[in-house]
Amino acid sequence: MKNLKISLIFFLLLLILSVRFSYANNIVASVNGEPITWIEMQNRYELLWKDYLKDKTKYPSVSENTFQKDLKRIALNQLINEKLYLIYAKENNITITDQELETVFKEIYSNTNIFLSDGRFDNQKFQDFKNQHPDKYQQIISKIRDDILNEKIRQIIK
């Protein structure tokens, strides 16, 4: 019984160390202590790659021969800039209210069929969407928040 307990403790210790080690290895960059993971970079790279395939002229700095490396560099640079913007926003108390987020959401989706009744944006359908799909709604709102923060900071920098 004692050997089983020791084996179990040893196994759990190895498991914890391996999880910590693999997490540390998945960090590709750090901005002011904020990690950028390989998964974040890979997701951004995939978005850029799809966009690149649609219209290569949007990426004049990307070479046909090294497009993967170039797009990964762009992805990482974008993620670093976004982290810097978030840090700047936090340090300077730049915030976006829930009302601002909802207003922008409604502007973006004002012509989307799932939110329309008689050709107009239906607030009840909007509330139903928020209640029935909270994860999807939060994902969209999070992206809108990031975009608005980035734009506010760009305006301040200008």
mmCIF file of C-alpha atoms in Angstrom:
data_model
loop_
_atom_site.group_PDB
_atom_site.id
_atom_site.type_symbol
_atom_site.label_atom_id
_atom_site.label_comp_id
_atom_site.label_asym_id
_atom_site.label_seq_id
_atom_site.Cartn_x
_atom_site.Cartn_y
_atom_site.Cartn_z
ATOM 1 C CA MET A 1 0.000 0.000 0.000
ATOM 2 C CA LYS A 2 2.819 2.393 0.885
ATOM 3 C CA ASN A 3 4.561 1.664 -2.441
ATOM 4 C CA LEU A 4 1.307 2.363 -4.288
ATOM 5 C CA LYS A 5 0.986 5.761 -2.574
ATOM 6 C CA ILE A 6 4.605 6.635 -3.371
ATOM 7 C CA SER A 7 4.128 5.541 -6.981
ATOM 8 C CA LEU A 8 0.953 7.586 -7.266
ATOM 9 C CA ILE A 9 2.613 10.679 -5.802
ATOM 10 C CA PHE A 10 5.598 10.232 -8.112
ATOM 11 C CA PHE A 11 3.284 9.826 -11.117
ATOM 12 C CA LEU A 12 1.313 12.966 -10.216
ATOM 13 C CA LEU A 13 4.543 14.927 -9.748
ATOM 14 C CA LEU A 14 5.767 13.831 -13.188
ATOM 15 C CA LEU A 15 2.404 14.744 -14.705
ATOM 16 C CA ILE A 16 2.479 18.225 -13.157
ATOM 17 C CA LEU A 17 6.047 18.805 -14.307
ATOM 18 C CA SER A 18 5.311 17.633 -17.836
ATOM 19 C CA VAL A 19 2.269 19.924 -18.085
ATOM 20 C CA ARG A 20 4.308 22.884 -16.829
ATOM 21 C CA PHE A 21 7.170 22.015 -19.178
ATOM 22 C CA SER A 22 4.905 21.681 -22.204
ATOM 23 C CA TYR A 23 3.135 24.953 -21.348
ATOM 24 C CA ALA A 24 6.463 26.768 -21.068
ATOM 25 C CA ASN A 25 7.565 25.353 -24.411
ATOM 26 C CA ASN A 26 4.399 26.625 -26.092
ATOM 27 C CA ILE A 27 5.226 30.259 -25.341
ATOM 28 C CA VAL A 28 6.734 31.855 -28.435
ATOM 29 C CA ALA A 29 7.049 35.384 -27.061
ATOM 30 C CA SER A 30 6.356 37.431 -23.980
ATOM 31 C CA VAL A 31 5.304 41.068 -23.874
ATOM 32 C CA ASN A 32 5.751 42.667 -20.471
ATOM 33 C CA GLY A 33 5.212 39.269 -18.881
ATOM 34 C CA GLU A 34 2.141 38.510 -21.002
ATOM 35 C CA PRO A 35 2.737 35.266 -22.941
ATOM 36 C CA ILE A 36 1.971 34.701 -26.601
ATOM 37 C CA THR A 37 1.458 31.003 -27.145
ATOM 38 C CA TRP A 38 2.222 28.887 -30.160
ATOM 39 C CA ILE A 39 -1.517 28.200 -30.512
ATOM 40 C CA GLU A 40 -2.316 31.935 -30.649
ATOM 41 C CA MET A 41 0.361 32.446 -33.277
ATOM 42 C CA GLN A 42 -0.775 29.413 -35.276
ATOM 43 C CA ASN A 43 -4.397 30.585 -35.260
ATOM 44 C CA ARG A 44 -3.374 34.043 -36.443
ATOM 45 C CA TYR A 45 -1.081 32.531 -39.080
ATOM 46 C CA GLU A 46 -3.974 30.447 -40.432
ATOM 47 C CA LEU A 47 -6.175 33.552 -40.710
ATOM 48 C CA LEU A 48 -3.413 35.421 -42.512
ATOM 49 C CA TRP A 49 -2.709 32.471 -44.788
ATOM 50 C CA LYS A 50 -6.370 32.243 -45.864
ATOM 51 C CA ASP A 51 -6.444 35.979 -46.479
ATOM 52 C CA TYR A 52 -3.137 35.780 -48.358
ATOM 53 C CA LEU A 53 -4.527 33.085 -50.649
ATOM 54 C CA LYS A 54 -7.538 35.288 -51.444
ATOM 55 C CA ASP A 55 -5.511 38.408 -52.256
ATOM 56 C CA LYS A 56 -1.719 38.292 -52.272
ATOM 57 C CA THR A 57 -1.492 41.993 -53.135
ATOM 58 C CA LYS A 58 -2.511 42.827 -49.551
ATOM 59 C CA TYR A 59 0.854 41.406 -48.446
ATOM 60 C CA PRO A 60 3.598 43.143 -50.448
ATOM 61 C CA SER A 61 6.288 42.152 -47.941
ATOM 62 C CA VAL A 62 5.516 38.442 -48.368
ATOM 63 C CA SER A 63 7.649 36.519 -50.822
ATOM 64 C CA GLU A 64 6.266 33.582 -52.824
ATOM 65 C CA ASN A 65 9.308 31.545 -51.776
ATOM 66 C CA THR A 66 9.143 32.282 -48.062
ATOM 67 C CA PHE A 67 5.453 33.037 -47.550
ATOM 68 C CA GLN A 68 5.094 30.701 -44.548
ATOM 69 C CA LYS A 69 7.981 32.301 -42.685
ATOM 70 C CA ASP A 70 6.849 35.787 -43.682
ATOM 71 C CA LEU A 71 3.237 35.195 -42.604
ATOM 72 C CA LYS A 72 4.384 33.741 -39.275
ATOM 73 C CA ARG A 73 6.492 36.863 -38.715
ATOM 74 C CA ILE A 74 3.489 39.068 -39.517
ATOM 75 C CA ALA A 75 1.259 36.980 -37.214
ATOM 76 C CA LEU A 76 3.697 37.296 -34.334
ATOM 77 C CA ASN A 77 4.132 41.041 -34.915
ATOM 78 C CA GLN A 78 0.355 41.529 -34.904
ATOM 79 C CA LEU A 79 -0.014 39.604 -31.653
ATOM 80 C CA ILE A 80 2.822 41.579 -30.039
ATOM 81 C CA ASN A 81 1.230 44.870 -31.118
ATOM 82 C CA GLU A 82 -2.130 43.779 -29.741
ATOM 83 C CA LYS A 83 -0.554 42.887 -26.379
ATOM 84 C CA LEU A 84 1.182 46.269 -26.313
ATOM 85 C CA TYR A 85 -2.117 48.017 -27.066
ATOM 86 C CA LEU A 86 -3.875 46.125 -24.281
ATOM 87 C CA ILE A 87 -1.105 47.005 -21.836
ATOM 88 C CA TYR A 88 -1.269 50.656 -22.906
ATOM 89 C CA ALA A 89 -5.063 50.655 -22.568
ATOM 90 C CA LYS A 90 -4.887 49.152 -19.096
ATOM 91 C CA GLU A 91 -2.180 51.586 -17.947
ATOM 92 C CA ASN A 92 -4.122 54.575 -19.296
ATOM 93 C CA ASN A 93 -7.581 53.440 -18.210
ATOM 94 C CA ILE A 94 -8.869 53.267 -21.772
ATOM 95 C CA THR A 95 -12.029 51.232 -21.600
ATOM 96 C CA ILE A 96 -14.993 50.311 -23.700
ATOM 97 C CA THR A 97 -18.423 50.141 -22.094
ATOM 98 C CA ASP A 98 -20.829 47.272 -22.626
ATOM 99 C CA GLN A 99 -23.156 49.781 -24.287
ATOM 100 C CA GLU A 100 -20.466 50.726 -26.817
ATOM 101 C CA LEU A 101 -19.862 47.050 -27.556
ATOM 102 C CA GLU A 102 -23.551 46.334 -28.085
ATOM 103 C CA THR A 103 -23.914 49.382 -30.319
ATOM 104 C CA VAL A 104 -21.017 48.267 -32.527
ATOM 105 C CA PHE A 105 -22.334 44.687 -32.549
ATOM 106 C CA LYS A 106 -25.725 45.948 -33.738
ATOM 107 C CA GLU A 107 -24.087 48.109 -36.424
ATOM 108 C CA ILE A 108 -22.050 45.185 -37.721
ATOM 109 C CA TYR A 109 -24.968 42.730 -37.711
ATOM 110 C CA SER A 110 -27.760 45.165 -38.593
ATOM 111 C CA ASN A 111 -28.353 43.472 -41.954
ATOM 112 C CA THR A 112 -27.938 39.869 -40.813
ATOM 113 C CA ASN A 113 -31.101 37.817 -41.295
ATOM 114 C CA ILE A 114 -31.025 36.155 -37.878
ATOM 115 C CA PHE A 115 -31.441 39.581 -36.233
ATOM 116 C CA LEU A 116 -34.018 41.053 -38.612
ATOM 117 C CA SER A 117 -37.790 41.332 -38.378
ATOM 118 C CA ASP A 118 -39.599 43.201 -41.124
ATOM 119 C CA GLY A 119 -36.269 44.477 -42.420
ATOM 120 C CA ARG A 120 -35.264 46.056 -39.092
ATOM 121 C CA PHE A 121 -32.891 44.992 -36.341
ATOM 122 C CA ASP A 122 -34.944 43.126 -33.724
ATOM 123 C CA ASN A 123 -33.692 43.635 -30.156
ATOM 124 C CA GLN A 124 -35.588 40.570 -28.950
ATOM 125 C CA LYS A 125 -33.783 38.372 -31.491
ATOM 126 C CA PHE A 126 -30.537 39.972 -30.344
ATOM 127 C CA GLN A 127 -31.318 39.154 -26.691
ATOM 128 C CA ASP A 128 -32.323 35.612 -27.668
ATOM 129 C CA PHE A 129 -29.004 35.171 -29.473
ATOM 130 C CA LYS A 130 -27.098 36.419 -26.420
ATOM 131 C CA ASN A 131 -28.968 33.987 -24.169
ATOM 132 C CA GLN A 132 -28.879 30.969 -26.482
ATOM 133 C CA HIS A 133 -25.283 31.374 -27.683
ATOM 134 C CA PRO A 134 -23.364 33.064 -24.847
ATOM 135 C CA ASP A 135 -19.954 31.645 -25.871
ATOM 136 C CA LYS A 136 -20.311 32.771 -29.484
ATOM 137 C CA TYR A 137 -21.573 36.174 -28.367
ATOM 138 C CA GLN A 138 -18.627 36.620 -25.980
ATOM 139 C CA GLN A 139 -16.206 35.581 -28.716
ATOM 140 C CA ILE A 140 -17.638 38.232 -31.068
ATOM 141 C CA ILE A 141 -17.732 40.887 -28.328
ATOM 142 C CA SER A 142 -14.146 40.111 -27.358
ATOM 143 C CA LYS A 143 -13.014 40.654 -30.961
ATOM 144 C CA ILE A 144 -15.006 43.889 -31.181
ATOM 145 C CA ARG A 145 -13.487 45.080 -27.867
ATOM 146 C CA ASP A 146 -9.968 44.395 -29.145
ATOM 147 C CA ASP A 147 -10.672 46.190 -32.418
ATOM 148 C CA ILE A 148 -12.157 49.243 -30.688
ATOM 149 C CA LEU A 149 -9.285 49.420 -28.183
ATOM 150 C CA ASN A 150 -6.749 49.158 -30.983
ATOM 151 C CA GLU A 151 -8.492 51.914 -32.927
ATOM 152 C CA LYS A 152 -8.734 54.208 -29.880
ATOM 153 C CA ILE A 153 -5.030 53.727 -29.186
ATOM 154 C CA ARG A 154 -4.110 54.313 -32.841
ATOM 155 C CA GLN A 155 -6.037 57.587 -32.705
ATOM 156 C CA ILE A 156 -4.188 58.634 -29.530
ATOM 157 C CA ILE A 157 -0.841 57.770 -31.111
ATOM 158 C CA LYS A 158 -1.680 59.816 -34.224
#
